[in-house]
Amino acid sequence: MSTQSETVFVTGATGFIAQHIVKQLIEKGYKVIGSVRSKDKGENLKSLITEAGLDSNFFDYVIITNLIDKQPFDEVFSKHPEISIVLHTASPVDFNAKDAIKEIIEPAVLGTKHILQSAKQHPNIKKFVITSSIVATIDVSEDGKPKGTITEESWSGLETKHLSGPEDTFVGYGISKTHAGQEVVRFQNEEHPNFTIVSILPSYVFGPQAFEVKDKSQLNFSAELVNKVLKLKPNEEIPPLTGIFIDVRDVAHAHIKAFQESQKTNGKRLGLDAGEVTNELIASIINKNFPKVDIPKGSIEKSNNQLQSRGIGFDFSESKKILGFDYIPLEKSIVDSVQQILNAK
């Protein structure tokens, strides 16, 4: 089947990762229907697509204000029987939420449950990819410190009892991705849908926005991590941050490969890891590539010490083998992010 005849439904189409997915799908000749929260957001995305020199006839949007209920999904799938692939990227990432259960956990889990049930009732849907997160693999439930080596098979043991209070959004986010991920596994094992399902688990996601940044005050969580380092005064302390990263363009690529290679990927959780990252490393990359930017130098030695004292390792080599493409290195990812932030007027 030629890609031109396939239509992909992307939920949460205005998100950081989702915009890259939309862009890459259109470049590959797929038709895309994206869910957005308002007409303004839909029209804005359409104009960004046109400004980027892409054919906006390949993009259409539907307005879904509530991603918890099943009905909006039923309506989209009934109205658009041409949809054969679903990429479910929409999930709350709101670290300022006042109630982690109501604002983060329930929408993520119920949204996942309902879109899967809805897709099951529409036999035209053949492939389903969901955006999870590496936090669903890191178990901090015992004493707040993860241990050992984490792989695609690992699960976080987080439950709502681990919330320190209603505003504990970081743990809330971990619970939301864990429980939504477990719902995906349960659904596939028990309900045997007639479509393949793959979960994509990105780590820290760096890299530029898909389209031109017009407002630096509205950067997403990951871009803001880079921006925070960029905003440091030369004599300020670099706040510690350690983890693994992946470039957003590779995350989008992985979503597309996941459904294109559905024979290999069905039922899998694919962890995305392009290497280790610390704020010290980010600062030293910025200093090397942007000598006019006046921020703290960043120390490779300090970076290595921070990474060594972590007591945790990641091995997502199985995912990399399945996906079969090389990841963008940290330096390119950070340079492209910073260049775009500096260019934003």
CSV table of C-alpha atoms in Angstrom, one decimal:
chain,number,residue,atom,x,y,z
A,1,MET,CA,0.0,0.0,0.0
A,2,SER,CA,1.5,3.4,-0.9
A,3,THR,CA,1.8,5.8,2.0
A,4,GLN,CA,-0.2,8.4,0.0
A,5,SER,CA,-3.4,6.4,0.6
A,6,GLU,CA,-2.9,6.2,4.4
A,7,THR,CA,-4.3,8.6,6.9
A,8,VAL,CA,-2.8,9.0,10.3
A,9,PHE,CA,-4.6,10.4,13.4
A,10,VAL,CA,-2.3,12.2,15.7
A,11,THR,CA,-3.7,13.2,19.1
A,12,GLY,CA,-2.4,16.3,20.8
A,13,ALA,CA,-1.0,17.5,17.5
A,14,THR,CA,0.3,20.9,18.8
A,15,GLY,CA,2.7,19.2,21.3
A,16,PHE,CA,6.5,19.4,21.0
A,17,ILE,CA,6.9,15.8,19.9
A,18,ALA,CA,3.6,15.7,18.0
A,19,GLN,CA,4.5,18.7,15.8
A,20,HIS,CA,7.7,16.8,14.6
A,21,ILE,CA,5.6,13.7,14.0
A,22,VAL,CA,3.1,15.7,11.9
A,23,LYS,CA,5.9,17.4,9.9
A,24,GLN,CA,7.7,14.1,9.2
A,25,LEU,CA,4.5,12.3,8.2
A,26,ILE,CA,3.6,15.0,5.7
A,27,GLU,CA,7.1,15.0,4.3
A,28,LYS,CA,6.7,11.2,3.8
A,29,GLY,CA,3.4,11.7,2.0
A,30,TYR,CA,0.9,10.6,4.7
A,31,LYS,CA,-2.3,12.5,5.2
A,32,VAL,CA,-2.6,13.7,8.8
A,33,ILE,CA,-5.6,14.5,11.0
A,34,GLY,CA,-4.5,16.1,14.2
A,35,SER,CA,-6.5,16.7,17.4
A,36,VAL,CA,-6.2,20.2,18.8
A,37,ARG,CA,-7.9,21.9,21.7
A,38,SER,CA,-9.3,24.9,19.8
A,39,LYS,CA,-9.8,26.3,16.3
A,40,ASP,CA,-7.1,28.9,16.9
A,41,LYS,CA,-4.5,26.2,17.7
A,42,GLY,CA,-5.6,24.2,14.6
A,43,GLU,CA,-5.3,27.2,12.3
A,44,ASN,CA,-2.0,28.2,13.9
A,45,LEU,CA,-0.5,24.7,13.2
A,46,LYS,CA,-1.9,24.8,9.7
A,47,SER,CA,-0.1,28.1,9.0
A,48,LEU,CA,3.1,26.9,10.5
A,49,ILE,CA,3.0,23.9,8.2
A,50,THR,CA,2.4,26.2,5.2
A,51,GLU,CA,5.2,28.5,6.3
A,52,ALA,CA,7.6,25.5,6.5
A,53,GLY,CA,6.9,24.9,2.8
A,54,LEU,CA,4.8,21.8,3.3
A,55,ASP,CA,1.5,21.0,1.6
A,56,SER,CA,-1.2,21.9,4.1
A,57,ASN,CA,-3.7,19.9,2.0
A,58,PHE,CA,-2.1,16.9,3.7
A,59,PHE,CA,-3.1,18.2,7.1
A,60,ASP,CA,-6.5,18.6,8.7
A,61,TYR,CA,-7.5,19.0,12.3
A,62,VAL,CA,-10.4,18.1,14.6
A,63,ILE,CA,-11.2,19.9,17.9
A,64,ILE,CA,-11.2,17.7,21.0
A,65,THR,CA,-11.3,19.6,24.2
A,66,ASN,CA,-11.7,16.6,26.5
A,67,LEU,CA,-9.3,13.7,26.0
A,68,ILE,CA,-10.8,11.7,28.9
A,69,ASP,CA,-14.1,10.6,27.3
A,70,LYS,CA,-14.6,8.0,24.7
A,71,GLN,CA,-17.2,9.8,22.7
A,72,PRO,CA,-15.0,12.4,20.9
A,73,PHE,CA,-12.8,9.6,19.7
A,74,ASP,CA,-15.8,7.6,18.5
A,75,GLU,CA,-17.0,10.7,16.5
A,76,VAL,CA,-13.6,11.2,14.9
A,77,PHE,CA,-13.2,7.5,13.9
A,78,SER,CA,-16.8,7.4,12.5
A,79,LYS,CA,-16.5,10.6,10.6
A,80,HIS,CA,-13.0,9.7,9.2
A,81,PRO,CA,-13.2,6.0,8.2
A,82,GLU,CA,-10.0,6.7,6.2
A,83,ILE,CA,-7.9,6.7,9.4
A,84,SER,CA,-5.9,3.5,9.5
A,85,ILE,CA,-3.1,4.5,11.9
A,86,VAL,CA,-3.4,6.2,15.3
A,87,LEU,CA,-0.5,7.9,17.1
A,88,HIS,CA,-1.7,8.8,20.6
A,89,THR,CA,0.7,11.5,21.9
A,90,ALA,CA,-1.7,13.5,24.0
A,91,SER,CA,-1.1,13.2,27.8
A,92,PRO,CA,-0.9,15.9,30.4
A,93,VAL,CA,2.6,17.2,31.4
A,94,ASP,CA,1.7,19.9,33.8
A,95,PHE,CA,4.2,20.3,36.6
A,96,ASN,CA,2.2,23.3,38.0
A,97,ALA,CA,-1.0,21.2,38.6
A,98,LYS,CA,-2.7,21.6,41.9
A,99,ASP,CA,-4.2,18.1,41.9
A,100,ALA,CA,-1.9,15.4,40.4
A,101,ILE,CA,-4.6,12.7,40.5
A,102,LYS,CA,-7.3,14.7,38.7
A,103,GLU,CA,-5.1,16.8,36.4
A,104,ILE,CA,-2.4,14.3,35.4
A,105,ILE,CA,-3.0,10.7,36.4
A,106,GLU,CA,-6.8,10.3,35.5
A,107,PRO,CA,-6.6,12.1,32.1
A,108,ALA,CA,-3.6,10.0,31.1
A,109,VAL,CA,-5.0,6.6,32.1
A,110,LEU,CA,-8.7,7.2,31.1
A,111,GLY,CA,-7.6,8.9,27.8
A,112,THR,CA,-5.5,5.8,26.9
A,113,LYS,CA,-8.2,3.4,27.9
A,114,HIS,CA,-11.0,5.2,26.0
A,115,ILE,CA,-9.0,5.8,22.7
A,116,LEU,CA,-8.0,2.1,22.7
A,117,GLN,CA,-11.6,1.0,23.3
A,118,SER,CA,-12.8,3.3,20.6
A,119,ALA,CA,-10.2,2.2,18.1
A,120,LYS,CA,-11.2,-1.4,18.7
A,121,GLN,CA,-14.7,-0.7,17.5
A,122,HIS,CA,-13.4,0.7,14.2
A,123,PRO,CA,-12.0,-2.1,12.1
A,124,ASN,CA,-10.3,0.3,9.7
A,125,ILE,CA,-7.7,1.0,12.3
A,126,LYS,CA,-4.7,-1.3,11.8
A,127,LYS,CA,-1.8,0.2,13.8
A,128,PHE,CA,-1.6,2.1,17.1
A,129,VAL,CA,1.4,3.8,18.6
A,130,ILE,CA,1.3,5.5,22.1
A,131,THR,CA,3.8,7.9,23.5
A,132,SER,CA,4.8,6.7,27.0
A,133,SER,CA,8.0,7.8,28.9
A,134,ILE,CA,11.1,6.3,30.3
A,135,VAL,CA,9.7,7.3,33.8
A,136,ALA,CA,7.4,4.2,33.4
A,137,THR,CA,10.5,2.0,33.7
A,138,ILE,CA,12.3,3.7,36.6
A,139,ASP,CA,11.3,2.2,40.0
A,140,VAL,CA,11.7,4.8,42.7
A,141,SER,CA,8.9,3.3,44.9
A,142,GLU,CA,11.2,1.9,47.6
A,143,ASP,CA,13.2,4.8,48.9
A,144,GLY,CA,13.1,7.3,46.1
A,145,LYS,CA,16.3,6.0,44.6
A,146,PRO,CA,16.3,3.7,41.5
A,147,LYS,CA,18.9,0.9,41.3
A,148,GLY,CA,20.4,-1.5,38.8
A,149,THR,CA,20.0,-1.6,35.1
A,150,ILE,CA,16.8,-0.5,33.4
A,151,THR,CA,15.6,-2.1,30.2
A,152,GLU,CA,12.4,-2.3,28.1
A,153,GLU,CA,11.1,-4.9,30.5
A,154,SER,CA,11.4,-2.7,33.6
A,155,TRP,CA,8.4,-1.1,35.2
A,156,SER,CA,8.2,1.6,37.8
A,157,GLY,CA,6.3,0.4,40.9
A,158,LEU,CA,4.7,3.8,41.5
A,159,GLU,CA,1.3,4.0,43.0
A,160,THR,CA,-0.9,6.9,44.1
A,161,LYS,CA,0.2,6.1,47.7
A,162,HIS,CA,3.7,7.4,46.8
A,163,LEU,CA,2.4,10.9,46.2
A,164,SER,CA,3.6,13.3,48.9
A,165,GLY,CA,0.5,15.4,48.4
A,166,PRO,CA,-1.9,16.6,45.7
A,167,GLU,CA,0.7,18.9,44.2
A,168,ASP,CA,3.4,16.2,43.9
A,169,THR,CA,3.3,16.5,40.1
A,170,PHE,CA,6.7,14.8,39.3
A,171,VAL,CA,5.6,11.6,41.0
A,172,GLY,CA,2.1,12.1,39.6
A,173,TYR,CA,3.6,12.2,36.1
A,174,GLY,CA,5.5,9.0,36.8
A,175,ILE,CA,2.3,7.3,38.0
A,176,SER,CA,0.4,8.5,35.0
A,177,LYS,CA,2.8,7.0,32.5
A,178,THR,CA,3.2,3.8,34.5
A,179,HIS,CA,-0.6,3.2,34.8
A,180,ALA,CA,-1.4,4.2,31.2
A,181,GLY,CA,1.4,1.8,30.1
A,182,GLN,CA,0.0,-1.0,32.1
A,183,GLU,CA,-3.5,-0.3,30.7
A,184,VAL,CA,-2.0,-0.7,27.2
A,185,VAL,CA,-0.5,-4.1,28.1
A,186,ARG,CA,-3.7,-5.3,29.7
A,187,PHE,CA,-5.8,-4.2,26.8
A,188,GLN,CA,-3.6,-5.9,24.2
A,189,ASN,CA,-3.4,-9.2,26.2
A,190,GLU,CA,-7.1,-9.4,27.2
A,191,GLU,CA,-9.0,-7.7,24.4
A,192,HIS,CA,-7.0,-8.9,21.4
A,193,PRO,CA,-7.6,-5.9,19.1
A,194,ASN,CA,-7.2,-6.2,15.3
A,195,PHE,CA,-4.5,-3.6,15.3
A,196,THR,CA,-0.9,-3.7,16.4
A,197,ILE,CA,0.2,-1.6,19.4
A,198,VAL,CA,3.6,-0.2,20.2
A,199,SER,CA,4.7,2.1,23.1
A,200,ILE,CA,7.5,4.6,22.6
A,201,LEU,CA,9.4,5.6,25.8
A,202,PRO,CA,11.5,8.7,25.3
A,203,SER,CA,14.0,9.9,27.9
A,204,TYR,CA,14.8,13.6,28.3
A,205,VAL,CA,13.8,15.0,24.9
A,206,PHE,CA,16.0,17.8,23.5
A,207,GLY,CA,16.3,19.4,20.1
A,208,PRO,CA,14.6,22.3,18.3
A,209,GLN,CA,10.9,22.9,17.9
A,210,ALA,CA,9.5,21.6,14.6
A,211,PHE,CA,8.6,25.0,13.4
A,212,GLU,CA,9.9,28.5,14.0
A,213,VAL,CA,9.8,29.7,17.6
A,214,LYS,CA,7.8,32.9,17.8
A,215,ASP,CA,7.5,33.1,21.6
A,216,LYS,CA,10.4,32.2,23.9
A,217,SER,CA,8.1,32.4,26.9
A,218,GLN,CA,6.2,29.3,25.7
A,219,LEU,CA,8.9,26.7,25.5
A,220,ASN,CA,8.0,23.1,26.4
A,221,PHE,CA,9.5,21.4,29.5
A,222,SER,CA,12.6,19.9,27.7
A,223,ALA,CA,13.5,23.0,25.8
A,224,GLU,CA,13.1,24.9,29.0
A,225,LEU,CA,15.8,22.7,30.6
A,226,VAL,CA,18.3,23.9,28.0
A,227,ASN,CA,17.0,27.5,28.2
A,228,LYS,CA,17.5,27.4,32.0
A,229,VAL,CA,21.2,26.7,31.5
A,230,LEU,CA,21.3,29.4,28.8
A,231,LYS,CA,19.9,31.9,31.2
A,232,LEU,CA,22.5,31.4,34.0
A,233,LYS,CA,24.8,34.2,34.9
A,234,PRO,CA,28.6,33.4,34.5
A,235,ASN,CA,29.2,33.2,38.3
A,236,GLU,CA,26.1,31.2,39.1
A,237,GLU,CA,26.1,27.6,40.2
A,238,ILE,CA,25.0,25.1,37.5
A,239,PRO,CA,22.1,23.1,39.0
A,240,PRO,CA,22.7,19.3,38.9
A,241,LEU,CA,20.8,17.3,36.4
A,242,THR,CA,21.6,13.8,35.2
A,243,GLY,CA,19.8,11.5,32.9
A,244,ILE,CA,19.7,10.1,29.4
A,245,PHE,CA,18.4,12.0,26.4
A,246,ILE,CA,17.0,11.6,22.9
A,247,ASP,CA,16.5,14.2,20.2
A,248,VAL,CA,12.9,15.1,19.4
A,249,ARG,CA,13.4,14.4,15.7
A,250,ASP,CA,14.4,10.8,16.5
A,251,VAL,CA,11.4,10.5,18.8
A,252,ALA,CA,9.2,11.4,15.9
A,253,HIS,CA,11.1,9.1,13.5
A,254,ALA,CA,10.7,6.2,16.1
A,255,HIS,CA,6.9,6.7,16.1
A,256,ILE,CA,6.8,6.4,12.4
A,257,LYS,CA,9.2,3.4,12.2
A,258,ALA,CA,7.1,1.8,15.0
A,259,PHE,CA,4.0,1.5,12.8
A,260,GLN,CA,5.8,1.0,9.5
A,261,GLU,CA,7.6,-2.0,11.0
A,262,SER,CA,4.7,-3.3,12.9
A,263,GLN,CA,5.6,-6.9,12.4
A,264,LYS,CA,8.7,-6.4,14.4
A,265,THR,CA,7.4,-3.9,16.9
A,266,ASN,CA,3.9,-5.2,17.9
A,267,GLY,CA,3.5,-5.5,21.6
A,268,LYS,CA,6.9,-3.9,22.3
A,269,ARG,CA,7.9,-1.0,24.6
A,270,LEU,CA,10.7,0.8,22.8
A,271,GLY,CA,13.0,2.9,25.1
A,272,LEU,CA,14.9,5.8,23.4
A,273,ASP,CA,18.3,6.5,24.7
A,274,ALA,CA,21.0,8.4,22.7
A,275,GLY,CA,23.4,8.7,25.7
A,276,GLU,CA,24.0,10.4,29.0
A,277,VAL,CA,23.4,14.1,29.7
A,278,THR,CA,24.1,16.5,32.6
A,279,ASN,CA,23.7,20.3,32.9
A,280,GLU,CA,27.5,20.5,33.1
A,281,LEU,CA,27.7,18.9,29.7
A,282,ILE,CA,25.0,21.1,28.3
A,283,ALA,CA,26.9,24.2,29.6
A,284,SER,CA,30.2,23.1,28.1
A,285,ILE,CA,28.5,22.4,24.7
A,286,ILE,CA,27.0,25.9,24.7
A,287,ASN,CA,30.3,27.5,25.6
A,288,LYS,CA,32.2,25.6,22.9
A,289,ASN,CA,29.7,26.5,20.1
A,290,PHE,CA,28.4,29.9,21.2
A,291,PRO,CA,31.5,31.8,22.5
A,292,LYS,CA,29.5,35.1,22.7
A,293,VAL,CA,27.0,33.5,25.2
A,294,ASP,CA,28.2,34.4,28.7
A,295,ILE,CA,27.3,31.5,31.0
A,296,PRO,CA,29.2,29.2,33.5
A,297,LYS,CA,31.8,27.1,31.7
A,298,GLY,CA,30.5,23.6,32.6
A,299,SER,CA,32.9,20.9,33.8
A,300,ILE,CA,33.3,17.5,32.1
A,301,GLU,CA,34.9,16.1,35.3
A,302,LYS,CA,32.0,17.2,37.4
A,303,SER,CA,29.6,15.8,34.8
A,304,ASN,CA,31.4,12.4,35.0
A,305,ASN,CA,31.3,12.4,38.8
A,306,GLN,CA,27.6,13.1,38.8
A,307,LEU,CA,26.9,10.3,36.3
A,308,GLN,CA,29.0,7.8,38.2
A,309,SER,CA,27.3,8.5,41.5
A,310,ARG,CA,23.9,7.8,40.0
A,311,GLY,CA,23.8,4.1,40.8
A,312,ILE,CA,21.6,3.3,37.9
A,313,GLY,CA,22.2,2.2,34.3
A,314,PHE,CA,20.1,2.0,31.1
A,315,ASP,CA,20.2,-0.7,28.4
A,316,PHE,CA,17.7,0.0,25.6
A,317,SER,CA,20.0,-1.7,23.0
A,318,GLU,CA,17.1,-4.1,22.0
A,319,SER,CA,14.9,-1.1,21.1
A,320,LYS,CA,17.8,0.5,19.0
A,321,LYS,CA,18.2,-2.8,17.2
A,322,ILE,CA,14.5,-3.0,16.3
A,323,LEU,CA,14.3,0.6,15.2
A,324,GLY,CA,17.5,0.3,13.2
A,325,PHE,CA,18.6,3.9,12.8
A,326,ASP,CA,21.4,6.1,14.3
A,327,TYR,CA,20.4,8.7,16.9
A,328,ILE,CA,21.3,12.4,16.7
A,329,PRO,CA,24.2,13.1,19.2
A,330,LEU,CA,23.9,15.4,22.2
A,331,GLU,CA,26.0,18.2,20.7
A,332,LYS,CA,23.9,18.6,17.6
A,333,SER,CA,20.7,18.4,19.6
A,334,ILE,CA,21.8,21.1,22.1
A,335,VAL,CA,23.3,23.3,19.4
A,336,ASP,CA,20.2,23.2,17.3
A,337,SER,CA,18.0,24.0,20.3
A,338,VAL,CA,20.1,26.9,21.5
A,339,GLN,CA,20.4,28.3,18.0
A,340,GLN,CA,16.6,28.3,17.7
A,341,ILE,CA,16.1,30.0,21.1
A,342,LEU,CA,18.7,32.7,20.3
A,343,ASN,CA,17.0,33.3,16.9
A,344,ALA,CA,13.6,33.8,18.5
A,345,LYS,CA,13.0,37.5,18.6
